[in-house]
Coordinates of C-alpha atoms in Angstrom, one line a residue:
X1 CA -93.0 -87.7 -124.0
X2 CA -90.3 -85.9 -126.2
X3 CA -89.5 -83.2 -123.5
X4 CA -86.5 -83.0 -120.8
X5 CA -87.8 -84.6 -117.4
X6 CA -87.6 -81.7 -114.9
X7 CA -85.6 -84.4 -112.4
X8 CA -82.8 -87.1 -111.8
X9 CA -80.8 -89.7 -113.8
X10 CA -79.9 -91.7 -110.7
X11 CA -76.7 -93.7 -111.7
X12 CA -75.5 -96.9 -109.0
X13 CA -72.7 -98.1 -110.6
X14 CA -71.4 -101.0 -108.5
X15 CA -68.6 -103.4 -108.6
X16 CA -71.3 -106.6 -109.8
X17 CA -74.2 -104.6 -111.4
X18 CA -75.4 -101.3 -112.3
X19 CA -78.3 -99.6 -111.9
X20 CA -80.4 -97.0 -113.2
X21 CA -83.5 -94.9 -112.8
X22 CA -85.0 -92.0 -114.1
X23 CA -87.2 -90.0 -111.6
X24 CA -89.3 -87.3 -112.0
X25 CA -89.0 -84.2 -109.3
X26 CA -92.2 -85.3 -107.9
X27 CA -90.4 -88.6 -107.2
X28 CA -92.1 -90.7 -109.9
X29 CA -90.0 -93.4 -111.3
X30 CA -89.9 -93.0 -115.1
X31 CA -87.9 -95.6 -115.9
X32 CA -85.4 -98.4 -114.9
X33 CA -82.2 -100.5 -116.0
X34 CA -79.9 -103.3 -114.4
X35 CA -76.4 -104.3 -116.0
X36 CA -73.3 -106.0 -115.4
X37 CA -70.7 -104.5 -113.1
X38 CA -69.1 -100.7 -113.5
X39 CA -64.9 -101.1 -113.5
X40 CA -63.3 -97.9 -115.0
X41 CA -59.9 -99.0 -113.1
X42 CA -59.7 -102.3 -115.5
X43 CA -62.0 -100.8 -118.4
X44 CA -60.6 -97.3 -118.3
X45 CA -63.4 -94.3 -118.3
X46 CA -64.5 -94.0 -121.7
X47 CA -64.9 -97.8 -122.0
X48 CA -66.7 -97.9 -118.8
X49 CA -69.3 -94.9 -119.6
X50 CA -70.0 -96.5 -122.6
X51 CA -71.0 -99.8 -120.9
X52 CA -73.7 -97.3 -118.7
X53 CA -75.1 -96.0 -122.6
X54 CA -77.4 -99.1 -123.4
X55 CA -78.6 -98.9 -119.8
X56 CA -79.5 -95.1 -120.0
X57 CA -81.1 -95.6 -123.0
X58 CA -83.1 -98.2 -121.7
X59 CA -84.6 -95.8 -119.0
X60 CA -85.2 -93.4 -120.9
X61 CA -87.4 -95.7 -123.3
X62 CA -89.5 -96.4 -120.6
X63 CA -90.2 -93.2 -119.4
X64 CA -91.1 -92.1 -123.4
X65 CA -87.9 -90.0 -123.9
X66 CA -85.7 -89.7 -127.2
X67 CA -82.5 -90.6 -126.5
X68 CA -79.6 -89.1 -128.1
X69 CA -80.9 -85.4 -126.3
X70 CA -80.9 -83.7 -123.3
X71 CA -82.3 -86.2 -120.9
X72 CA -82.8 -84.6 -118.0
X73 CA -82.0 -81.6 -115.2
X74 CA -79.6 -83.7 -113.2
X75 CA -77.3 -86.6 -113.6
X76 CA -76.4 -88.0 -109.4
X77 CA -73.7 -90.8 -110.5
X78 CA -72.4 -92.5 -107.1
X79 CA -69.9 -95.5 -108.3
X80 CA -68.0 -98.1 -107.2
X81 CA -63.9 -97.6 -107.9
X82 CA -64.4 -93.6 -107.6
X83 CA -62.3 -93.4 -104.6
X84 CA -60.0 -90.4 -105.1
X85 CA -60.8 -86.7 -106.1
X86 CA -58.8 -87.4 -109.5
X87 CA -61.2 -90.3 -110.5
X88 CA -64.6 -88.2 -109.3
X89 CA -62.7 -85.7 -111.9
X90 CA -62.9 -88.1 -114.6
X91 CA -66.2 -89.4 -114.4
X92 CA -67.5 -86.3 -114.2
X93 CA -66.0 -84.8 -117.5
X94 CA -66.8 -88.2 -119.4
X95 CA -70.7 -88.3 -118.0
X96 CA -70.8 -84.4 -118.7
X97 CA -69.3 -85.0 -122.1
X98 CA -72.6 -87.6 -123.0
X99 CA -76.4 -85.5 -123.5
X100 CA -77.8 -87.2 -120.2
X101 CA -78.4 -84.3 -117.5
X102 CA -78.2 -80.7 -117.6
X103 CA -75.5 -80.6 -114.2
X104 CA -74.0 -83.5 -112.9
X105 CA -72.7 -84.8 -109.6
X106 CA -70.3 -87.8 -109.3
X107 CA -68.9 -89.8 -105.8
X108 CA -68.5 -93.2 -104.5
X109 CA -71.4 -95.4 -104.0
X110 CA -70.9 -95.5 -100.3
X111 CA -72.3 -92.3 -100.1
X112 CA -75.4 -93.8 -102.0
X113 CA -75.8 -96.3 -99.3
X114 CA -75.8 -93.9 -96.9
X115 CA -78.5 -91.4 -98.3
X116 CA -80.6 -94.3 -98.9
X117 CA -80.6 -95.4 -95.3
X118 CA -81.2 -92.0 -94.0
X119 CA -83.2 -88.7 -93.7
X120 CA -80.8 -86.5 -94.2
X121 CA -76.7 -85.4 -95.1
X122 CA -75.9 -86.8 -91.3
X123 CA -74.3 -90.6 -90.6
X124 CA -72.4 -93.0 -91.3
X125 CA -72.0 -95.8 -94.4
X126 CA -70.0 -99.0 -94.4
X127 CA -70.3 -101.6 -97.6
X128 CA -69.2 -105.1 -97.3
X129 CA -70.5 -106.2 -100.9
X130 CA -67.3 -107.3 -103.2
X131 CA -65.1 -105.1 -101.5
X132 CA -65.2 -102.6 -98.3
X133 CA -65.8 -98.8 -97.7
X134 CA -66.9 -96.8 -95.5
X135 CA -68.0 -92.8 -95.9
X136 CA -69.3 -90.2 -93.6
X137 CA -70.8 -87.3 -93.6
X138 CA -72.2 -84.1 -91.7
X139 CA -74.9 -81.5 -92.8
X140 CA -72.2 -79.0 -93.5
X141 CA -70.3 -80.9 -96.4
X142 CA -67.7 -82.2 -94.0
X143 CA -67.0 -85.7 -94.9
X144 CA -65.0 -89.1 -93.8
X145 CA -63.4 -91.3 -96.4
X146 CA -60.8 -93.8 -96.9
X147 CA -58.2 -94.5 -100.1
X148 CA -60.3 -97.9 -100.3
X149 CA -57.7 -99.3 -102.7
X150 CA -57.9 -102.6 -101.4
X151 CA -54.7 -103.8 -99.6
X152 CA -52.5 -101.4 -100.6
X153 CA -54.3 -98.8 -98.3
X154 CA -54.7 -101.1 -95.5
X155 CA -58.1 -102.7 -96.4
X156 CA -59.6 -106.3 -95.5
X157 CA -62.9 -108.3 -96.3
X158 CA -65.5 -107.6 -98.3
X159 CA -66.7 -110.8 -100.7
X160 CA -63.9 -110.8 -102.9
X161 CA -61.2 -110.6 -99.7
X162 CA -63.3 -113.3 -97.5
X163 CA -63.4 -115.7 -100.6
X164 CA -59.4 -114.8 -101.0
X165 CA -59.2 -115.9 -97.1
X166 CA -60.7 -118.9 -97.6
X167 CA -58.7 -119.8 -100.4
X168 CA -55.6 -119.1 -98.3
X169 CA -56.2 -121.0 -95.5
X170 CA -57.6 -124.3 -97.3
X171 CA -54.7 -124.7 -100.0
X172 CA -52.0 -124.1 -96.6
X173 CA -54.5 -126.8 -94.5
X174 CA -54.2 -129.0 -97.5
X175 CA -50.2 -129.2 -97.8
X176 CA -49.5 -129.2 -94.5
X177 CA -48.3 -125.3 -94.4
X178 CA -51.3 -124.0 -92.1
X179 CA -53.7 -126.1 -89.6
X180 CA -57.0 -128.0 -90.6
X181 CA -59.9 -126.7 -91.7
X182 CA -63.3 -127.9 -93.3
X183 CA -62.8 -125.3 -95.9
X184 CA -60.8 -127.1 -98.1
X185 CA -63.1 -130.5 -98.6
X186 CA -66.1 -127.4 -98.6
X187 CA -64.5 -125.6 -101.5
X188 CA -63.4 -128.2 -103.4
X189 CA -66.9 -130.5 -102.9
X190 CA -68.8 -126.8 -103.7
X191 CA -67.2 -126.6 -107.1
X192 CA -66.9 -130.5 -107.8
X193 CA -63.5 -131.0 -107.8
X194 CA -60.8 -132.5 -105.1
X195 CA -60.3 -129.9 -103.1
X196 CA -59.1 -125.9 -102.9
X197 CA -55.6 -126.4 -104.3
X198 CA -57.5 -128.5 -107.3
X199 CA -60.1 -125.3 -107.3
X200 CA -57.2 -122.8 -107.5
X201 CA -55.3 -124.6 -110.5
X202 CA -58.9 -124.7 -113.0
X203 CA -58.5 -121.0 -112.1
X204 CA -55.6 -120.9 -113.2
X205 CA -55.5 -122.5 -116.0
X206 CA -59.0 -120.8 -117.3
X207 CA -61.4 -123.8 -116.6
X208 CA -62.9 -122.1 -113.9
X209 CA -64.1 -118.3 -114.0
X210 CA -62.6 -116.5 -111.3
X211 CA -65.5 -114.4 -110.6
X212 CA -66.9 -117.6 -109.1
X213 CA -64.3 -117.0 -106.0
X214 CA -67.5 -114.9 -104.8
X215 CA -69.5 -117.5 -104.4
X216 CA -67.0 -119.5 -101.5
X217 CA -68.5 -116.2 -98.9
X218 CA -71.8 -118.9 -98.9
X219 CA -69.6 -121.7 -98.5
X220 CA -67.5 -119.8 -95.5
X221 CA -70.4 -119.2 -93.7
X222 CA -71.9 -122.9 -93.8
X223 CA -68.6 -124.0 -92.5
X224 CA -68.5 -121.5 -89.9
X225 CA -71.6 -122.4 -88.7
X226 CA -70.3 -126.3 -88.7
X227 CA -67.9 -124.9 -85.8
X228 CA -64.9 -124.8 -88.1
X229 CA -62.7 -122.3 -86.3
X230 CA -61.1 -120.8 -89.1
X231 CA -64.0 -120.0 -90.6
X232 CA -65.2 -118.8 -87.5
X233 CA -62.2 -116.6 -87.0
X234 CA -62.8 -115.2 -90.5
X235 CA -66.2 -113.7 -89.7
X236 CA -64.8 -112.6 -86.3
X237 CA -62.3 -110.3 -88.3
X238 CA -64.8 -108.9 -90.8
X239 CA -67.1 -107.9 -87.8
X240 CA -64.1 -106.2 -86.2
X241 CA -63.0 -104.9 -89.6
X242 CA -66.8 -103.1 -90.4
X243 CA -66.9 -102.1 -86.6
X244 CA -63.2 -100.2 -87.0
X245 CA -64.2 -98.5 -90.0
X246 CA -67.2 -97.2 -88.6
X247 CA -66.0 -96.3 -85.4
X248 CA -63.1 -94.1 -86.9
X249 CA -65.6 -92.5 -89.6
X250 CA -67.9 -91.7 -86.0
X251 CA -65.0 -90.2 -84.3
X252 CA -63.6 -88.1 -87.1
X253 CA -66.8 -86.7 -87.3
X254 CA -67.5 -86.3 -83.9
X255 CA -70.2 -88.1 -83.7
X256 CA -69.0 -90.9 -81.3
X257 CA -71.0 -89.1 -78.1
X258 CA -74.1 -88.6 -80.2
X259 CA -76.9 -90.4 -81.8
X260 CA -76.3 -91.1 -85.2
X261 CA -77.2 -93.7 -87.9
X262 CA -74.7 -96.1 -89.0
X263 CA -76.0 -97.6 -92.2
X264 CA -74.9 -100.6 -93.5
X265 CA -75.2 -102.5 -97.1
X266 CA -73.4 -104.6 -99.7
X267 CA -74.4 -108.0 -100.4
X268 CA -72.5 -109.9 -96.9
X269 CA -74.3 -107.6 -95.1
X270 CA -77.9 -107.6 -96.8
X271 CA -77.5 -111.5 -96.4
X272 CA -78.4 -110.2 -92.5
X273 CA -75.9 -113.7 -91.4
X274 CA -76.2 -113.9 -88.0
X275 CA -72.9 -115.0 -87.3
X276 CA -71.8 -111.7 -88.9
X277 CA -74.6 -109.4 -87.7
X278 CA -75.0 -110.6 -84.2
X279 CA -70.8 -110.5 -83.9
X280 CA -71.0 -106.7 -85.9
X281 CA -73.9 -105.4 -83.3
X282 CA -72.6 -106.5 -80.3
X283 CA -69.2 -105.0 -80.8
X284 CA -70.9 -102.0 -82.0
X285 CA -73.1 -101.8 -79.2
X286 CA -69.7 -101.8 -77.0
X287 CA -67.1 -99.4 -79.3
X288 CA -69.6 -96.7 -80.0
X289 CA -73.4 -97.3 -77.7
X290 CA -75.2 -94.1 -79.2
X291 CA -74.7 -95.8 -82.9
X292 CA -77.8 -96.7 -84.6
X293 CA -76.9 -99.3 -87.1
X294 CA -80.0 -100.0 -89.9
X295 CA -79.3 -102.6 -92.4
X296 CA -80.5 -101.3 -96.0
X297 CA -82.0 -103.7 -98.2
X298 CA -83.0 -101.1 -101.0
X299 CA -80.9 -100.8 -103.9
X300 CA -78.5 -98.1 -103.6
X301 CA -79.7 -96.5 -106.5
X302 CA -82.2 -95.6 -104.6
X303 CA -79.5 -92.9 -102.7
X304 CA -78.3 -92.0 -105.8
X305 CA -81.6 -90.6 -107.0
X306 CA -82.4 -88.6 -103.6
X307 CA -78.9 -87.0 -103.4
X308 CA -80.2 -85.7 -106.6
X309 CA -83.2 -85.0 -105.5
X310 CA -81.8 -83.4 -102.2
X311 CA -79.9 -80.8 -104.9
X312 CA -83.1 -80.0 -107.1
X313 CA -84.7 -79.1 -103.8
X314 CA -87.2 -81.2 -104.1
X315 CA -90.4 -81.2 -101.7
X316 CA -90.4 -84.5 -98.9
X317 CA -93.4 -85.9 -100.3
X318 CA -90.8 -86.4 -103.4
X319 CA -88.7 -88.3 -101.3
X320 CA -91.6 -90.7 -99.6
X321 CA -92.5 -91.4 -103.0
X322 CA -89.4 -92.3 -104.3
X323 CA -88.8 -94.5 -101.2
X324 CA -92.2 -96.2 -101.8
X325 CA -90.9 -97.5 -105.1
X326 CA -88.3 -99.3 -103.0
X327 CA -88.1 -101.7 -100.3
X328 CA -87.7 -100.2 -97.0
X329 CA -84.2 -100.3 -95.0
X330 CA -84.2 -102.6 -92.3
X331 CA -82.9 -102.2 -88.6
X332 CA -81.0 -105.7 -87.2
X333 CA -84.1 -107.0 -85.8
X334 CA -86.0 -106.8 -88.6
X335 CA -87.9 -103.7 -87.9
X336 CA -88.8 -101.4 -90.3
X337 CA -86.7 -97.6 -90.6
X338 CA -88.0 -94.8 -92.6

């Protein structure tokens, strides 16, 4: 196959991996590529985009095309880091600038999340993966967003800030500055060493990655479930922290006194914890009662491709087909949710 795909380039570019598929307009899946995480604020654009190349290229392998020409009719980008108008800008001139799609659509990957956990341009998306976000949206175009530039605009949680917590609190327990907590023997025994402050200096002197911080969200968890109150307290704020963000993105939109989906994804949520989930639903089920909240375990890429598929105007038996190549989403008890 030599020919433009009449169809998507669906583009996930998250902050730990990225994603790709190539999809037909009858909702085949062409082809499909995983790499390492998209970061144009540290990489800069150009560098960034040309990380996504090898990935594209890859897809379009599969699916028979020649690379190096026009790929196909439309490229639906939805990335991590794209948080202001001015960045959407700038993606979209460097992905226009490379022979991938015919017309091309860039926003955050919130957005994504939420396509991929529902039927239609109506709901609400929060992510608690590395970071936090949360988007919303209504059938006319009207949308909710927030800066999402991490504590600068008033932001908390996600991995990377739960790991950060963690850290804080077991290097203060440790020299007497803050009060006790199982986190610090749990860190340091996790990575093999003495303890967090003994963690935090192989960080800093390059003998530890600092990636690995991620990893302490497991580690918080099994000491919350030990009792450990700080830990404990921890997972109470993210709970309260996803439940805010949705419940302002709901009443923006006006949407607090109605039914409406509030989907919810990233990889703290997918882990479906139930000290998280069963704190998150429950204050939920109190701030806004008419929320439907459905945990999506498919990847977001998945959004990506029918936002892009929502623009070609593709048939629903496009979109059921698409979805069949994915897992399903989930709602909290573990019940299916087309």
């Amino acid at each position: 196959m030599n020919e433009q795909v009449r169809g998507v380039l669906a583009i996930d570019g998250g902050n730990s991996k990225v994603d790709v598929a190539l999809v037909a307009l009858d909702g085949t899946v062409l082809g499909t590529a995983r790499g390492g995480g998209f970061a144009p604020q540290r990489d800069g654009v150009d560098r960034a985009i040309d990380g996504l190349a090898p990935l594209v290229e890859q897809a379009a392998e599969q699916a028979g095309l020649t690379t190096g020409r026009l790929l196909t009719t439309r490229v639906s980008a939805c990335m991590a880091n794209v948080d202001l108008p001015v960045e959407e800008q700038r993606l979209h001139a460097a992905i226009a600038g490379r022979p991938w799609g015919s017309t091309v659509a860039v926003t955050n990957d919130t957005f994504g999340l939420l396509r991929a956990g529902t039927d239609g341009p109506r709901g609400v998306a929060v992510v608690c993966g590395a970071g936090i976000n949360c988007v919303g949206l209504l059938p006319d175009g009207t949308t909710a967003r927030f800066p999402a530039l991490g504590r600068l605009t008033g932001d908390w949680g996600g991995g990377g800030g739960m790991a950060a917590e963690a850290m804080w609190h077991a290097a203060r327990a440790e020299d007497g500055r803050g009060a006790p907590t199982a986190l610090s023997a749990a860190i340091g025994t996790y990575f093999g060493l003495a303890g967090a402050n003994a963690v935090a200096e192989a960080i800093h002197l390059g003998q530890l990655p600092k990636q690995r911080l991620h990893e302490l969200v497991r580690v918080l968890f099994r000491t919350a479930e030990a009792g450990d109150p700080i830990a404990l307290r921890l997972i109470d704020r993210q709970a309260d922290e996803i439940t805010r963000l949705a419940v302002v993105a709901l009443r923006r939109l006006r949407l607090l006194d109605e039914p409406t989906p509030v989907v919810l994804g990233g990889g703290v949520l997918a882990a479906r914890q139930p000290l998280l989930i069963d704190n998150l639903m429950d204050r939920l089920a109190a701030a806004a009662p008419l929320a439907e909240p459905r945990i999506v375990v498919a990847p977001p890429v998945l959004g990506a491709a029918l936002l892009g598929l929502d623009h070609l105007g593709a048939k629903p038996a496009a979109q059921q087909r698409l979805r069949a190549a994915y897992p399903t989403t989930k709602t909290p008890n573990g019940v299916g949710q087309s």
